[in-house]
Coordinates of C-alpha atoms in Angstrom, one line a residue:
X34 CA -176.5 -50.6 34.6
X35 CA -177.1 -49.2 31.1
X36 CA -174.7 -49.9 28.4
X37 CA -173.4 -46.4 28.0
X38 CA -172.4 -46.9 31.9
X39 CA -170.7 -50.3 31.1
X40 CA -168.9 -49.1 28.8
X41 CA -167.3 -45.9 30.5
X42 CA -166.6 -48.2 33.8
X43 CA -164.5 -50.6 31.6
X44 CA -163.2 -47.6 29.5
X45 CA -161.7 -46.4 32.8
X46 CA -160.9 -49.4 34.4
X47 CA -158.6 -50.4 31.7
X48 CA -157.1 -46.6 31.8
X49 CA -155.8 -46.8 35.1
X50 CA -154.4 -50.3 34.4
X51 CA -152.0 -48.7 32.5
X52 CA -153.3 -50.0 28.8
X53 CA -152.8 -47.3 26.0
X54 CA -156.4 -47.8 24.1
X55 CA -158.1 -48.5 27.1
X56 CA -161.4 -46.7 24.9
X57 CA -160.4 -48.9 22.1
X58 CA -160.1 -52.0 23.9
X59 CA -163.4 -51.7 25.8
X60 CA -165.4 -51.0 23.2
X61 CA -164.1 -54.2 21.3
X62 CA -165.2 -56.1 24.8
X63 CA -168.5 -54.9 24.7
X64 CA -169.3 -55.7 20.9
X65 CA -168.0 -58.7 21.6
X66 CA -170.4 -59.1 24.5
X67 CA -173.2 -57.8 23.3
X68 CA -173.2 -57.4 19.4
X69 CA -173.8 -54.1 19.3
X70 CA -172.2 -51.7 16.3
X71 CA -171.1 -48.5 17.4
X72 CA -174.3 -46.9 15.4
X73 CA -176.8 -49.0 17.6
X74 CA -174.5 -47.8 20.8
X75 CA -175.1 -44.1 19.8
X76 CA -178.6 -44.5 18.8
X77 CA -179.4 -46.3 22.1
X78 CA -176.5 -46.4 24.8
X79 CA -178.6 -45.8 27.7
X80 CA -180.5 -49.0 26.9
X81 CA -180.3 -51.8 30.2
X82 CA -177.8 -54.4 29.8
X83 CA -179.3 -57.6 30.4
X84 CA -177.5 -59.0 33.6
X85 CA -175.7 -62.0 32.3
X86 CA -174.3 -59.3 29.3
X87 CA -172.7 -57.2 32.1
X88 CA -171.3 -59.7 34.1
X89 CA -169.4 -61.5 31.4
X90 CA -168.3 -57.9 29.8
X91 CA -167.0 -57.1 33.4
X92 CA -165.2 -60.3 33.9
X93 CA -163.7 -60.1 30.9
X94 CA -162.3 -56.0 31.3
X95 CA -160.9 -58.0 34.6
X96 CA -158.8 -59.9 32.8
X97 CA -157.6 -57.2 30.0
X98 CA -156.7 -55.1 32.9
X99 CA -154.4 -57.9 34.1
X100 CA -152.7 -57.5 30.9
X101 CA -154.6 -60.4 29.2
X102 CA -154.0 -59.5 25.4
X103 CA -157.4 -59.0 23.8
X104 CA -157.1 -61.3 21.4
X105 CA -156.6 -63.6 23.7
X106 CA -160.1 -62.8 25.4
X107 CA -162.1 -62.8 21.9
X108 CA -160.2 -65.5 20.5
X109 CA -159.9 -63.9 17.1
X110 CA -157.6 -61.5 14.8
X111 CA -157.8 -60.0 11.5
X112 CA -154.7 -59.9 9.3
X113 CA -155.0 -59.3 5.9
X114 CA -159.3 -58.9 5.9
X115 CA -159.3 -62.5 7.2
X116 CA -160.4 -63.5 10.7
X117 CA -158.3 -65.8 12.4
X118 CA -158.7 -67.8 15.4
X119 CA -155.4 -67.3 18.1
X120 CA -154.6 -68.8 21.4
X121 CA -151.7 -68.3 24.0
X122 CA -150.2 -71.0 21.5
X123 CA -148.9 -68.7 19.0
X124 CA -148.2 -65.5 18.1
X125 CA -150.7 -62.8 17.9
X126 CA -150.9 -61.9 14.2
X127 CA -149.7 -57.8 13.6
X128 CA -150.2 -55.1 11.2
X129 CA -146.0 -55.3 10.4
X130 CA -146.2 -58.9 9.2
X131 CA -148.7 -57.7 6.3
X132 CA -146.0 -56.0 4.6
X133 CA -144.3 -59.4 4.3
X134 CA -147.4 -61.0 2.8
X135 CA -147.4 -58.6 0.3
X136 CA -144.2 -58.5 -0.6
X137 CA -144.5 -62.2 -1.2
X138 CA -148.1 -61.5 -3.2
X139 CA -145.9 -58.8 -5.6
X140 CA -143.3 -62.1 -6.0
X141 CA -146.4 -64.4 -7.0
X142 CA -147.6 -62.0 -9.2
X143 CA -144.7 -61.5 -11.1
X144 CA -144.5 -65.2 -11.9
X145 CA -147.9 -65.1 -13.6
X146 CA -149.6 -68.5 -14.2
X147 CA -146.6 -70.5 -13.0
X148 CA -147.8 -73.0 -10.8
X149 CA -146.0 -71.9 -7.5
X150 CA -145.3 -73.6 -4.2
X151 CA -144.7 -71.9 -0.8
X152 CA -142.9 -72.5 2.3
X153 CA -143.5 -71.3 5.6
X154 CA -141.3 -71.7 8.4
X155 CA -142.5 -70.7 12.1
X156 CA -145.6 -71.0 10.9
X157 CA -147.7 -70.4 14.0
X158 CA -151.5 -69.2 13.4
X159 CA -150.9 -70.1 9.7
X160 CA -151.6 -66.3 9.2
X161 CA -148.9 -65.3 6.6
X162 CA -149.5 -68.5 4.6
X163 CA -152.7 -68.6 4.5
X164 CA -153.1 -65.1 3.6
X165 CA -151.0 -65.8 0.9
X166 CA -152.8 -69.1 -0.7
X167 CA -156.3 -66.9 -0.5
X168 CA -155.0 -63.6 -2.4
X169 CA -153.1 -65.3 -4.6
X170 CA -156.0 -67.4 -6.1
X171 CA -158.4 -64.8 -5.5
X172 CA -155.7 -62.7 -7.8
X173 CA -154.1 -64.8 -10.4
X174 CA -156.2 -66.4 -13.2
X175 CA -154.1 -69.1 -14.3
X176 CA -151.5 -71.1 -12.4
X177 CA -151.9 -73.1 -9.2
X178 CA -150.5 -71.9 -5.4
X179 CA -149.9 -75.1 -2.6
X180 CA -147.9 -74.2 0.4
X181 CA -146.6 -75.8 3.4
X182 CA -146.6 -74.7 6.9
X183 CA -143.6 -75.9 9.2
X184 CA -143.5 -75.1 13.2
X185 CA -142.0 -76.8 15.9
X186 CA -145.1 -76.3 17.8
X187 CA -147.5 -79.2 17.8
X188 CA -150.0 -76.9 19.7
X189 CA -149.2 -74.1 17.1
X190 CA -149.7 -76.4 14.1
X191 CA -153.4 -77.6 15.3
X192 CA -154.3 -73.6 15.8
X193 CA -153.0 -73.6 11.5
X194 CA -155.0 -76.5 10.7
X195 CA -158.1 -74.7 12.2
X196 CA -157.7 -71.5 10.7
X197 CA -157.0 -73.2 7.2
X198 CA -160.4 -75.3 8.0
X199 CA -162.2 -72.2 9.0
X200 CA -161.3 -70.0 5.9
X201 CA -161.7 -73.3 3.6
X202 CA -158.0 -73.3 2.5
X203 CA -155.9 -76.2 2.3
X204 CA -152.5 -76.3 2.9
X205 CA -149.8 -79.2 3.8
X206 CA -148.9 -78.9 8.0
X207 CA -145.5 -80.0 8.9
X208 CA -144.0 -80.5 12.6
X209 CA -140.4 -79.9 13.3
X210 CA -137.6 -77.8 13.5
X211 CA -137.5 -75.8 10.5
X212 CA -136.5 -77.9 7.8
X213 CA -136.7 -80.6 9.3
X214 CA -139.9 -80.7 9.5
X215 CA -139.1 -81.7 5.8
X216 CA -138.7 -85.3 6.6
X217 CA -135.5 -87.4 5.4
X218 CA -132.5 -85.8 3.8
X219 CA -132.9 -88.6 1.1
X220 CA -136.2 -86.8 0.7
X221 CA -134.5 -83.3 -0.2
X222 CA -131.8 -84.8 -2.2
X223 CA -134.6 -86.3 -4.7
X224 CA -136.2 -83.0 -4.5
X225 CA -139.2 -83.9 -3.0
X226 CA -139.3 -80.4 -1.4
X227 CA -137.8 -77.2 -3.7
X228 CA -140.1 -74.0 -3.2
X229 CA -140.6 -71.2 -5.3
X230 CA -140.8 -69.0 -2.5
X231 CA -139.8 -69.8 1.1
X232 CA -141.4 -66.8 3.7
X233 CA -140.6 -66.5 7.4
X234 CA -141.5 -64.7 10.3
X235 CA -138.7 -66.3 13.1
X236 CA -137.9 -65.5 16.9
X237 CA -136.0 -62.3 16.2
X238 CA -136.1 -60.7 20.1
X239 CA -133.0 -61.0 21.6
X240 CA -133.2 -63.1 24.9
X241 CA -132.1 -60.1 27.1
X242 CA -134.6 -57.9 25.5
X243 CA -138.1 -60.0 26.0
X244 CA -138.1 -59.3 29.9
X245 CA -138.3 -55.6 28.6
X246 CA -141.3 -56.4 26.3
X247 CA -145.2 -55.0 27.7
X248 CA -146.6 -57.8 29.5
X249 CA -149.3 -59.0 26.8
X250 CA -146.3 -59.8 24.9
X251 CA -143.6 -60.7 27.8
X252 CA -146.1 -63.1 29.5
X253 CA -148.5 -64.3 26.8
X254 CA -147.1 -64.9 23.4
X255 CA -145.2 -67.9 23.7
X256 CA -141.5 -67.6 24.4
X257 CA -140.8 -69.8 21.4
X258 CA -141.7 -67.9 19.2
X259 CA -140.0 -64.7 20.4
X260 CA -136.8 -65.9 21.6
X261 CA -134.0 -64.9 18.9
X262 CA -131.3 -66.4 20.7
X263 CA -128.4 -63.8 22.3
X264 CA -128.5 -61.9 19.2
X265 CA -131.5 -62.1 17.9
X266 CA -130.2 -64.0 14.4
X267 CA -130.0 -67.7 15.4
X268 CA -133.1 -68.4 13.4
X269 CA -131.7 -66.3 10.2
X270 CA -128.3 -68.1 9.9
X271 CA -130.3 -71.5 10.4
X272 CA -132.5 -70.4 7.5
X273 CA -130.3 -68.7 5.2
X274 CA -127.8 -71.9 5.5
X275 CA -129.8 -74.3 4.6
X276 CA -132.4 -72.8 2.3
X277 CA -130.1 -73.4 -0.9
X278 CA -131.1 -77.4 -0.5
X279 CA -135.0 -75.9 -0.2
X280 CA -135.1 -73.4 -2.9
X281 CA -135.9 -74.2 -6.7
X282 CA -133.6 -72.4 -9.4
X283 CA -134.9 -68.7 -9.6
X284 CA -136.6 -68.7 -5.9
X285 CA -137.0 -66.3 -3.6
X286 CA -136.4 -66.4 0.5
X287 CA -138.3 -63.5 2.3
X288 CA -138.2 -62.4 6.0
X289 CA -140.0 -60.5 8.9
X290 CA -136.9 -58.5 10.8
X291 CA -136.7 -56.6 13.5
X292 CA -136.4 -52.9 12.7
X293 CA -132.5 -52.7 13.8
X294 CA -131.7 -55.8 11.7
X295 CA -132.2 -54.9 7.5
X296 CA -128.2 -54.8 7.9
X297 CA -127.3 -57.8 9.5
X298 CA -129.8 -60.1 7.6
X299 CA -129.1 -58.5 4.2
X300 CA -125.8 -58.9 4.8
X301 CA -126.1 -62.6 5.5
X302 CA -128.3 -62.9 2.5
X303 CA -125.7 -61.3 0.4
X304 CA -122.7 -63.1 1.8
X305 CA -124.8 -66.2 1.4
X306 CA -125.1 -66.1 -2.3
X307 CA -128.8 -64.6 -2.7
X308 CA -128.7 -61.4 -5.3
X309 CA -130.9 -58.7 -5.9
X310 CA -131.4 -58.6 -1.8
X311 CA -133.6 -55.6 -0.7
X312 CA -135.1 -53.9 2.5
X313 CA -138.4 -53.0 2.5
X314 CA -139.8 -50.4 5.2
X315 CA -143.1 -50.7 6.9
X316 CA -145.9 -47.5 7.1
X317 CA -143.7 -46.2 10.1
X318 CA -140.4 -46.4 8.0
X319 CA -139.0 -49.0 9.7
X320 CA -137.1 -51.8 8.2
X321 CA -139.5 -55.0 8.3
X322 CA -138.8 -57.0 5.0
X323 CA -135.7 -58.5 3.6
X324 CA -135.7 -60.4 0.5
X325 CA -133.2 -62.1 -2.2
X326 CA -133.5 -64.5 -4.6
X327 CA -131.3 -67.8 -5.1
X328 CA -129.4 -68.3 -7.9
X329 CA -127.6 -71.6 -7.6
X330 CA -124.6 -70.4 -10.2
X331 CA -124.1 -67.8 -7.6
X332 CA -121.9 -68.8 -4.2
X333 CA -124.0 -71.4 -3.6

């Protein structure tokens, strides 16, 4: 079989399993596979695929057309031009979650060479924290950026330390609950942990929604980290009740929301005591970010 007829096979095979990029997704197999850039494909598709090459790419359009996410398959996502490793341990990182990153990068910015220290609850990959620590050295000349990572995941926390390995970024991994990851509440009252910035990215589905959810998500991200809870806010009123003891003077809490929630979790923020809260849309006008910053003379 030559590689042009590999590639149309799994292009089709994927098609009738009902994925939307079936084209896209097959290609991404086979230079996986194989190693071949599209301009080698053009320049010679009709080339014989070496025999070990086919059967592995045909194994592996098997099991995307079973709904397998494809990440999944190659083991890898990029999310803000950085590569990082995923597993059916935690979530797969998306396009949507970069406009919280940089939201949080404008924040650092802002602060100039202020030595700045991040929080990251529901950590999961590591993604948005890492992202964060790399740009924001690779884009501020003075100051210092640490950050810690906090999931309840144990599995989830070793897929963070690997990624932070991988990309030669060191940050602090904490297991637990949220906060309490933390450690003692003696620990918080001598402020061993205020954060200039606290960023979060929580299970925001509601519980009656995820059955409804296309089956690389419904079956393979891991219900943890979807599961919002009957409404789909548990995880905001956790965070945005405690953060006051979590936040230095002047901080800022930012979130990931679901598109239908800017209301409910600005309103929260507001009623909480954060000002200057905001909604920020994504590139398909969708609500995705809300922001506020704590000001401890104000409601809290």
């Amino acid at each position: 079989m030559t590689v042009r007829e590999a590639y149309e096979r799994g292009s089709e095979v994927l098609a009738k399993s009902g994925i939307e990029e079936a084209q896209l997704d097959a290609w991404y197999l086979l230079e996986f596979v194989t190693g071949m850039s599209r301009a080698v494909y053009f320049a010679d598709a009709d080339r014989k695929m070496a025999e070990e090459k086919e059967a592995q790419y045909a194994a592996l359009i098997k099991k995307r057309s079973k709904r397998i996410p494809l990440q999944h398959l190659t083991g890898v996502q990029e999310f803000m031009g950085l590569e990082f490793q995923v597993n059916e341990h935690v979530l797969i990182p998306r396009q949507d979650t970069e406009v919280l990153v940089e939201t949080a990068l404008d924040f650092l910015k802002q602060r100039g060479g202020k030595n700045m220290e991040i929080l990251d609850l529901c950590t999961g990959s590591g993604c948005i924290l890492l992202s964060l620590l790399f740009h924001a050295q690779q884009e501020r000349r003075e100051g210092s950026v640490s950050g810690v990572g906090a999931d309840i995941s144990g599995d989830a926390l070793k897929v963070a330390k690997e990624n932070g390995k991988r990309l030669g970024i060191d940050a602090i991994w904490k297991q637990g609950d949220l906060f309490e990851a933390l450690g003692t509440t003696e620990e918080v009252r001598s402020e061993t942990y205020r954060f200039d910035l606290i960023v979060s990215n929580p299970p925001y589905i509601r519980s009656d929604v995820i059955e409804t959810l296309k089956p690389e998500v419904r079956d393979h991200d891991p219900y943890l980290a979807l599961d919002g809870k009957e409404d789909g806010l548990f995880f905001y009123r956790r965070i945005i009740e405690a953060s006051a003891s979590y936040l230095k003077d002047g901080g800022w809490l930012m979130f990931e929301i679901g598109s239908d929630q800017g209301d409910a979790v600005s309103g929260m923020m507001q009623a909480a005591g954060f000002q200057s809260v905001s909604v920020k849309k994504d590139l398909a006008g969708l609500d995705r970010v809300v922001s506020g910053m704590y000001d401890k003379c104000e409601g809290f």
